[in-house]
Short mmCIF file of C-alpha atoms and ligand atoms in Angstrom, two decimals:
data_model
loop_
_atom_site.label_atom_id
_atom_site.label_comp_id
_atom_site.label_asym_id
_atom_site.label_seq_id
_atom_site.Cartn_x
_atom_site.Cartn_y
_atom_site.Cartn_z
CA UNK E 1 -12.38 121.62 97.54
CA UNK E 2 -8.75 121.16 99.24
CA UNK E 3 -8.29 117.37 100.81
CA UNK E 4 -9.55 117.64 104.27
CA UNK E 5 -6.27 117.29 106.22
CA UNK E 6 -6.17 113.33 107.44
CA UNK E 7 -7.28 113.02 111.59
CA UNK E 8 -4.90 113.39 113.30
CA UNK E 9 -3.15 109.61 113.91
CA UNK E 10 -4.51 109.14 118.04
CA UNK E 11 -1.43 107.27 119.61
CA UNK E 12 -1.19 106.68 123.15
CA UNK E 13 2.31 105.89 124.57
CA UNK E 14 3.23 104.23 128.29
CA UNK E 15 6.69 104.68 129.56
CA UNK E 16 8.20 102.46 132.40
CA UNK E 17 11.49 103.04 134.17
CA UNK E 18 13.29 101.31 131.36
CA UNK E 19 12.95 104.89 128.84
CA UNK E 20 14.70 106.73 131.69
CA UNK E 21 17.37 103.50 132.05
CA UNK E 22 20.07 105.36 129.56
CA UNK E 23 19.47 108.41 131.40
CA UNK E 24 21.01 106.71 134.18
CA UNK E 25 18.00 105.85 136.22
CA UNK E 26 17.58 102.82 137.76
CA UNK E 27 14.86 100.80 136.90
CA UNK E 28 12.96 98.76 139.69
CA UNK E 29 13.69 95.11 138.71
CA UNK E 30 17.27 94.49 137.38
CA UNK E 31 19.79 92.54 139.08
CA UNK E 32 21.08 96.40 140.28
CA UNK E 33 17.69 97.43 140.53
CA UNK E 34 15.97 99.75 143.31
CA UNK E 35 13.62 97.06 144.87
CA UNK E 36 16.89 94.90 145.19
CA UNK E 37 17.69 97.47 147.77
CA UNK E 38 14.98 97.98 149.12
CA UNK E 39 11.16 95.77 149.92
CA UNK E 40 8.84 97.28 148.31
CA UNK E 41 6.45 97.11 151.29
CA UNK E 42 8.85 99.43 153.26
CA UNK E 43 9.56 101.81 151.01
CA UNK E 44 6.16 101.98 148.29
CA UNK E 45 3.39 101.91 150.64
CA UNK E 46 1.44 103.77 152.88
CA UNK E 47 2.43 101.52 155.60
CA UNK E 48 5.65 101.56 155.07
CA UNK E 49 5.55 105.13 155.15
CA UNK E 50 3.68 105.44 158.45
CA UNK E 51 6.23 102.90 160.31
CA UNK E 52 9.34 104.39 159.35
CA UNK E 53 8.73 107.87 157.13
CA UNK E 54 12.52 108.76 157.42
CA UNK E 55 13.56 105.65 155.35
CA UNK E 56 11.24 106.13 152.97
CA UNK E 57 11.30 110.01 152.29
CA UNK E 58 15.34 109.51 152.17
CA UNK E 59 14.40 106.85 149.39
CA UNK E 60 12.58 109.42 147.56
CA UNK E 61 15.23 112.32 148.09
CA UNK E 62 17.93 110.36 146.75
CA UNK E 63 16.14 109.38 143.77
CA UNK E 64 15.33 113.15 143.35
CA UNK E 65 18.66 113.95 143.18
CA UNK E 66 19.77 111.43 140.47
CA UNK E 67 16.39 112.45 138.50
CA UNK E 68 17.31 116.43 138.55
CA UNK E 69 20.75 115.56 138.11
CA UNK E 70 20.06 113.25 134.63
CA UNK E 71 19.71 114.34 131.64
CA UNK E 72 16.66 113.40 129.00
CA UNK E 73 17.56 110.72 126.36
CA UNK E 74 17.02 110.41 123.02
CA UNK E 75 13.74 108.46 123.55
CA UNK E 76 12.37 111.06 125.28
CA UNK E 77 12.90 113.88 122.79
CA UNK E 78 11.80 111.52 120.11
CA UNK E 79 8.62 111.34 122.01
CA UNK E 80 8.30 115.09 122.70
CA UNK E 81 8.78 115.25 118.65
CA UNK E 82 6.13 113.20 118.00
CA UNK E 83 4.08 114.98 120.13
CA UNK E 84 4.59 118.19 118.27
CA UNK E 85 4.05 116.65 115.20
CA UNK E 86 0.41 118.30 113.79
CA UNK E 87 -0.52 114.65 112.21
CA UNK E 88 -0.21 112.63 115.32
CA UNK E 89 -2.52 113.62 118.86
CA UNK E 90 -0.88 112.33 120.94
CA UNK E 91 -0.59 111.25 124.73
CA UNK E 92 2.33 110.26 127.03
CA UNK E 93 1.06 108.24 130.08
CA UNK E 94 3.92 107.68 132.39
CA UNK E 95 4.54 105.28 135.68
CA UNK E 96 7.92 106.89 136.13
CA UNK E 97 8.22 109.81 138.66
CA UNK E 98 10.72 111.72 137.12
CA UNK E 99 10.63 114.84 134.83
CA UNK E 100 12.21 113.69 132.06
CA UNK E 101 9.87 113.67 129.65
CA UNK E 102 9.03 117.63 130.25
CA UNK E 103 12.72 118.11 130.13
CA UNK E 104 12.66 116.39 126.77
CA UNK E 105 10.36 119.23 125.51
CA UNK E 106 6.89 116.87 126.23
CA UNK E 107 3.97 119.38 127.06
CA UNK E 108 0.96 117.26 128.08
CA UNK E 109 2.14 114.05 130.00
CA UNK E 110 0.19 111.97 132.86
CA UNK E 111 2.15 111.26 135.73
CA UNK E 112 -0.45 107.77 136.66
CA UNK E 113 2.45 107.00 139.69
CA UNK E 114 3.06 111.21 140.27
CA UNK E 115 5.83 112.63 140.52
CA UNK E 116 9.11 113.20 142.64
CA UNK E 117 8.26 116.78 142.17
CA UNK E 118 5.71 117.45 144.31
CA UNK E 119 4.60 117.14 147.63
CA UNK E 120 1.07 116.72 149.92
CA UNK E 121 -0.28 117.24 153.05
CA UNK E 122 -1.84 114.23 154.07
CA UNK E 123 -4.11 116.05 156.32
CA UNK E 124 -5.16 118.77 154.51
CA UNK E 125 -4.43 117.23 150.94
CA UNK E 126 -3.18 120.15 149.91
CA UNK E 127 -0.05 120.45 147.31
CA UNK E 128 3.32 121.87 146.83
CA UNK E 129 6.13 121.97 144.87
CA UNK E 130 8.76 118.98 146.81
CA UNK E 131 12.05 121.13 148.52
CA UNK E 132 15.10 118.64 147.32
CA UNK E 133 15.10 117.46 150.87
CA UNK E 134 11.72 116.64 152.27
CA UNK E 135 11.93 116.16 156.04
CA UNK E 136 9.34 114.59 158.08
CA UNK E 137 9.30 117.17 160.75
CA UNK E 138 8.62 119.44 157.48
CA UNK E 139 4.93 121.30 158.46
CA UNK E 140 2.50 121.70 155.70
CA UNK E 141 2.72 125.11 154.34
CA UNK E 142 -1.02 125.58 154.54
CA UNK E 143 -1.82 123.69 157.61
CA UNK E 144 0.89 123.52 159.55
CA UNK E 145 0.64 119.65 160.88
CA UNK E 146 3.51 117.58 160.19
CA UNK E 147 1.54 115.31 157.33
CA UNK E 148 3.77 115.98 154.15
CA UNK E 149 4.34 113.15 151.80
CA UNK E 150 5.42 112.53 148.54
CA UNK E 151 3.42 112.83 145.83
CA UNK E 152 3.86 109.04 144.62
CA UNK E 153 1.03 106.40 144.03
CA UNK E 154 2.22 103.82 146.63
CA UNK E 155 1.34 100.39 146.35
CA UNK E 156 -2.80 99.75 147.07
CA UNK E 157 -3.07 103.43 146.20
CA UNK E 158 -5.43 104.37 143.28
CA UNK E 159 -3.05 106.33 140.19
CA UNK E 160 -4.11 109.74 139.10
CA UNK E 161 -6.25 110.08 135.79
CA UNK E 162 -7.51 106.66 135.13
CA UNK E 163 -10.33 107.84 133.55
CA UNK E 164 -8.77 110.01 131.36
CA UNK E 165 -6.07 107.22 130.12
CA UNK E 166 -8.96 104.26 129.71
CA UNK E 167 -11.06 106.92 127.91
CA UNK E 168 -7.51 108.41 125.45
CA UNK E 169 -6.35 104.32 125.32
CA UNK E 170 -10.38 102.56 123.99
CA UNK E 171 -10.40 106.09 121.53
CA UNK E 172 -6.94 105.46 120.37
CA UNK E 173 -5.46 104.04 116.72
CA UNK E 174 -2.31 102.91 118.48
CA UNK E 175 -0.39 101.99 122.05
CA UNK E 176 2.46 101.52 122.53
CA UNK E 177 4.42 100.48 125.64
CA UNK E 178 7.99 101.77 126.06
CA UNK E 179 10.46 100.43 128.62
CA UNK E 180 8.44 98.75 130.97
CA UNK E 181 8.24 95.23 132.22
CA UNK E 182 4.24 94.65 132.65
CA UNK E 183 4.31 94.09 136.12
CA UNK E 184 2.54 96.66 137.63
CA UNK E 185 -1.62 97.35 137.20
CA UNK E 186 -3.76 99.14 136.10
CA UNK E 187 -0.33 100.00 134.06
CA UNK E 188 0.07 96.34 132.64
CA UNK E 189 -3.24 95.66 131.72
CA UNK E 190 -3.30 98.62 129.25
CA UNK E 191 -2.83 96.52 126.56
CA UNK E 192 -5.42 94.01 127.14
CA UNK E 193 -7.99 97.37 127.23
CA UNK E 194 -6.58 98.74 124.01
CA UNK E 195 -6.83 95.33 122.03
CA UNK E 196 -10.41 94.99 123.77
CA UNK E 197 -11.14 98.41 121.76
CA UNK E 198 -9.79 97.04 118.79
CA UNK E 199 -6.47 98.93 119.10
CA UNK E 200 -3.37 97.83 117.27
CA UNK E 201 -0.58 97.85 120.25
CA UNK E 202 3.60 98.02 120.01
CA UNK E 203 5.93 97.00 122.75
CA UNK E 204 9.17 98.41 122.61
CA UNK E 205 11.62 97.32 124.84
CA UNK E 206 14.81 96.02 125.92
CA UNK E 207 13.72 92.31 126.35
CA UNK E 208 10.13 91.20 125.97
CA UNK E 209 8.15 92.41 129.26
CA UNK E 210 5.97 90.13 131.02
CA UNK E 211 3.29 90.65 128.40
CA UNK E 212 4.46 90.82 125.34
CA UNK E 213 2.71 87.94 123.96
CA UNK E 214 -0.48 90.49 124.28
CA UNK E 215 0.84 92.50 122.05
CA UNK E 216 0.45 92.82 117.76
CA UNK E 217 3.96 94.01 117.80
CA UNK E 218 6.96 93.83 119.54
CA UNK E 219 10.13 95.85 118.97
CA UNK E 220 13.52 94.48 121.53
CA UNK E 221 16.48 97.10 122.12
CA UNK E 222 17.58 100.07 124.05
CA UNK E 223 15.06 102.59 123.71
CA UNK E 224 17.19 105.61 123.26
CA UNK E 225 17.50 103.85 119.41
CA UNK E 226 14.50 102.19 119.13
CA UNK E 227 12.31 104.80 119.97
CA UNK E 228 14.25 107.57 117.46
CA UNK E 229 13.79 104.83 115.05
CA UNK E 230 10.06 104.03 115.34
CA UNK E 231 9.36 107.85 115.65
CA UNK E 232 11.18 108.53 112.32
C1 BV8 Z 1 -4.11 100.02 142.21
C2 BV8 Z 1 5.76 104.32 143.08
C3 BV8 Z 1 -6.51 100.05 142.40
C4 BV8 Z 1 6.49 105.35 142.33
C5 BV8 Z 1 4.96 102.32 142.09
C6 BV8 Z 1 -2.35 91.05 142.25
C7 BV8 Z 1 -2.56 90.96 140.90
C8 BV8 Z 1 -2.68 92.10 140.11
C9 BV8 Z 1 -2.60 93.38 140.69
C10 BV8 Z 1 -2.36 93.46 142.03
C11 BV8 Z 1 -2.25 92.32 142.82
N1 BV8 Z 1 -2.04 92.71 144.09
C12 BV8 Z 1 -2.02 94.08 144.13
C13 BV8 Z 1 -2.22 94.54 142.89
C14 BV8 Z 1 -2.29 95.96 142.47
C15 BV8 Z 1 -0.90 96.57 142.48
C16 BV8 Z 1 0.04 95.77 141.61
O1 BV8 Z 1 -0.02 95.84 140.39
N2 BV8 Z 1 0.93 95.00 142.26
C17 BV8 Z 1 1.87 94.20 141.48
C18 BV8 Z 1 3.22 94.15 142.22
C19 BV8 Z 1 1.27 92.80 141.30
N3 BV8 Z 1 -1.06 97.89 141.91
C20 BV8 Z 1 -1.39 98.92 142.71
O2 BV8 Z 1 -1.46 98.85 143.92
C21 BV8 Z 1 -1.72 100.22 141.99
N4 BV8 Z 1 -2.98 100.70 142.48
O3 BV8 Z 1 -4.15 98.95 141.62
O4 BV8 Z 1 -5.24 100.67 142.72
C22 BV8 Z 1 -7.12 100.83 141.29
C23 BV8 Z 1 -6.71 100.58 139.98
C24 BV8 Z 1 -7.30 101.30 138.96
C25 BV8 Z 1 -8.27 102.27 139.23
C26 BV8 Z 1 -8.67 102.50 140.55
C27 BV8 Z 1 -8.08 101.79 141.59
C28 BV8 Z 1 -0.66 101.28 142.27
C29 BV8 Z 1 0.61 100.90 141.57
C30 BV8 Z 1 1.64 102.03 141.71
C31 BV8 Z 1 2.71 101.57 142.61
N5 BV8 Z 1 3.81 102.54 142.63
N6 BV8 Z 1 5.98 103.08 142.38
C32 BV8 Z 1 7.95 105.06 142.44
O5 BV8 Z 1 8.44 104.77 143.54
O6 BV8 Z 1 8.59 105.15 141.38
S1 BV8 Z 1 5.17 101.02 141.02
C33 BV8 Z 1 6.72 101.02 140.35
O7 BV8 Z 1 6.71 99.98 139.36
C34 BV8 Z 1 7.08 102.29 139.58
O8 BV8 Z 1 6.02 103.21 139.50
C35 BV8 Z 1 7.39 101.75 138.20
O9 BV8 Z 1 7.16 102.69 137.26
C36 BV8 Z 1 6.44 100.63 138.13
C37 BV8 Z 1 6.55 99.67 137.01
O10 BV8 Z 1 7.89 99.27 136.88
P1 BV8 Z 1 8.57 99.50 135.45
O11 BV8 Z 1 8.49 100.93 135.10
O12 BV8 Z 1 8.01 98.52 134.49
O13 BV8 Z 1 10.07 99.18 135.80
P2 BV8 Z 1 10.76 97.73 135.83
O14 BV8 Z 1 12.10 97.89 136.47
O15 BV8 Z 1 9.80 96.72 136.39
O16 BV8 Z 1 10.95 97.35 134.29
C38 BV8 Z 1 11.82 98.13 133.49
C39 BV8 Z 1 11.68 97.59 132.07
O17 BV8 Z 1 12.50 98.40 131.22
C40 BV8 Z 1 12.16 96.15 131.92
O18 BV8 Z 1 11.21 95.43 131.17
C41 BV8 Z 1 13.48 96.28 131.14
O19 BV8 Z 1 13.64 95.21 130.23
C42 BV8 Z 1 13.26 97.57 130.39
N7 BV8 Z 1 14.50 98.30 130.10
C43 BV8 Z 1 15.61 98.42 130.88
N8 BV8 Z 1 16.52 99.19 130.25
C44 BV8 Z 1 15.96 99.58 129.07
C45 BV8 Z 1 14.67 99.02 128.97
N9 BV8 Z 1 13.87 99.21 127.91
C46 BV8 Z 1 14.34 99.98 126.92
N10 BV8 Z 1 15.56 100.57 126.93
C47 BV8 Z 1 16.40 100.38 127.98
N11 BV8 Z 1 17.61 100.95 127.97
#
């Protein structure tokens, strides 16, 4: 009787700003980084969207327009590779908002912060693709009020698919935790729930994140050759 082919290897990876850092993409907490710019409370929450939604939908349109304009690194099509690979299952679980894991040939990623790509009607909830310029005085395609939005997870807002990642992270053999710097929950305590399940965890990143002392292993360097190199 032929070997029954080994299960599939069940990896779960979570990508920070830091993968998309040698696409050009700023991350959020450099010395050059976006929330030097900007507070967070004005610009990545609901609040700060109803006082001044101008500011914070031009914050969003600019950063659309260095996202389409950037090109996928190396990271991410060593990701996308892995993901095609028939011995591995596995599942890309992103905070970052822009597309270039897709780009980078990834086929089944989870956007937990969404994604610069798509817009909502607050009052009717329902969704469309984002123009390149979103507008307050835009009205909803389906309802007509002015109540579009972005479709990011501001601060105090609950991320998409959290049952989904807990259930993919406790049934996983590995995580690992690419370019991010563990500040940000339910995003930074994945690590804690995977070693709680008994999962081995990898952090690879440029310098160790905030905590990296939770994880089994930890890889430090630019992840457009780090992650080639792991993925090899
Ligand atoms: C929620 C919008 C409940 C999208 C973002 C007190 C204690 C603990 C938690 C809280 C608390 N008070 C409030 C909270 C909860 C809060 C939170 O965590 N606050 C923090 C500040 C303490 N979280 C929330 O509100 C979340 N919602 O908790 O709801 C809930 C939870 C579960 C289930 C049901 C209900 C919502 C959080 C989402 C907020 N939205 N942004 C956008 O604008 O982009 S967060 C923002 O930070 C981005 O999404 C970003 O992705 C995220 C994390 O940042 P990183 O990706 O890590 O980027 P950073 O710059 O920090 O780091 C980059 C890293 O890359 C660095 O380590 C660097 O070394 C590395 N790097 C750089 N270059 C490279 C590199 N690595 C490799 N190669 C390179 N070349």
């Amino acid at each position: 009787m032929a070997k029954p082919a080994r299960a599939p290897r069940k990896i779960v990876i979570l990508t920070g700003a830091g993968i998309s850092a040698e696409s050009g993409i700023r991350t959020f907490r450099a010395e050059d980084g976006l929330w030097e710019e900007h507070r967070i409370e004005d610009v990545a929450t609901p609040e700060g969207f109803e006082a001044d939604p101008d500011l914070v939908l031009d914050f969003y349109n600019k950063r659309r327009a260095v996202s389409t304009g950037a090109q996928p690194n190396p990271a991410h099509i060593a990701l996308a590779q892995l993901e095609a690979d028939p011995r591995f299952e596995v599942l890309i679980v992103t905070q970052n908002v822009d597309d270039l894991h897709e780009r980078g040939g990834a086929r089944n990623v989870i956007h937990m912060h969404g994604s610069l790509y798509g817009a909502i009607c607050h009052a009717c909830k329902s969704r469309w693709p984002a123009p390149e310029i979103m507008r307050a005085s835009d009205p909803c395609p389906e309802c007509g009020q002015m109540a579009t939005r972005p479709d990011i997870v501001w601060f105090g807002e609950i991320p998409y698919r959290m049952d989904e990642i807990w259930t993919a992270l406790r049934a996983a053999d590995l995580f690992v935790s690419i370019g991010t710097s563990g500040n940000v929950y339910p995003a930074a305590g994945f690590v804690q729930d995977a070693a709680r399940a008994g999962v081995a965890t990898l952090e690879l990143n440029l310098d160790p994140s905030t905590g990296t002392s939770r994880f089994d292993e930890c890889r430090h360097g630019p992840a457009a050759t780090l992650v080639p190199e792991w993925v090899k």
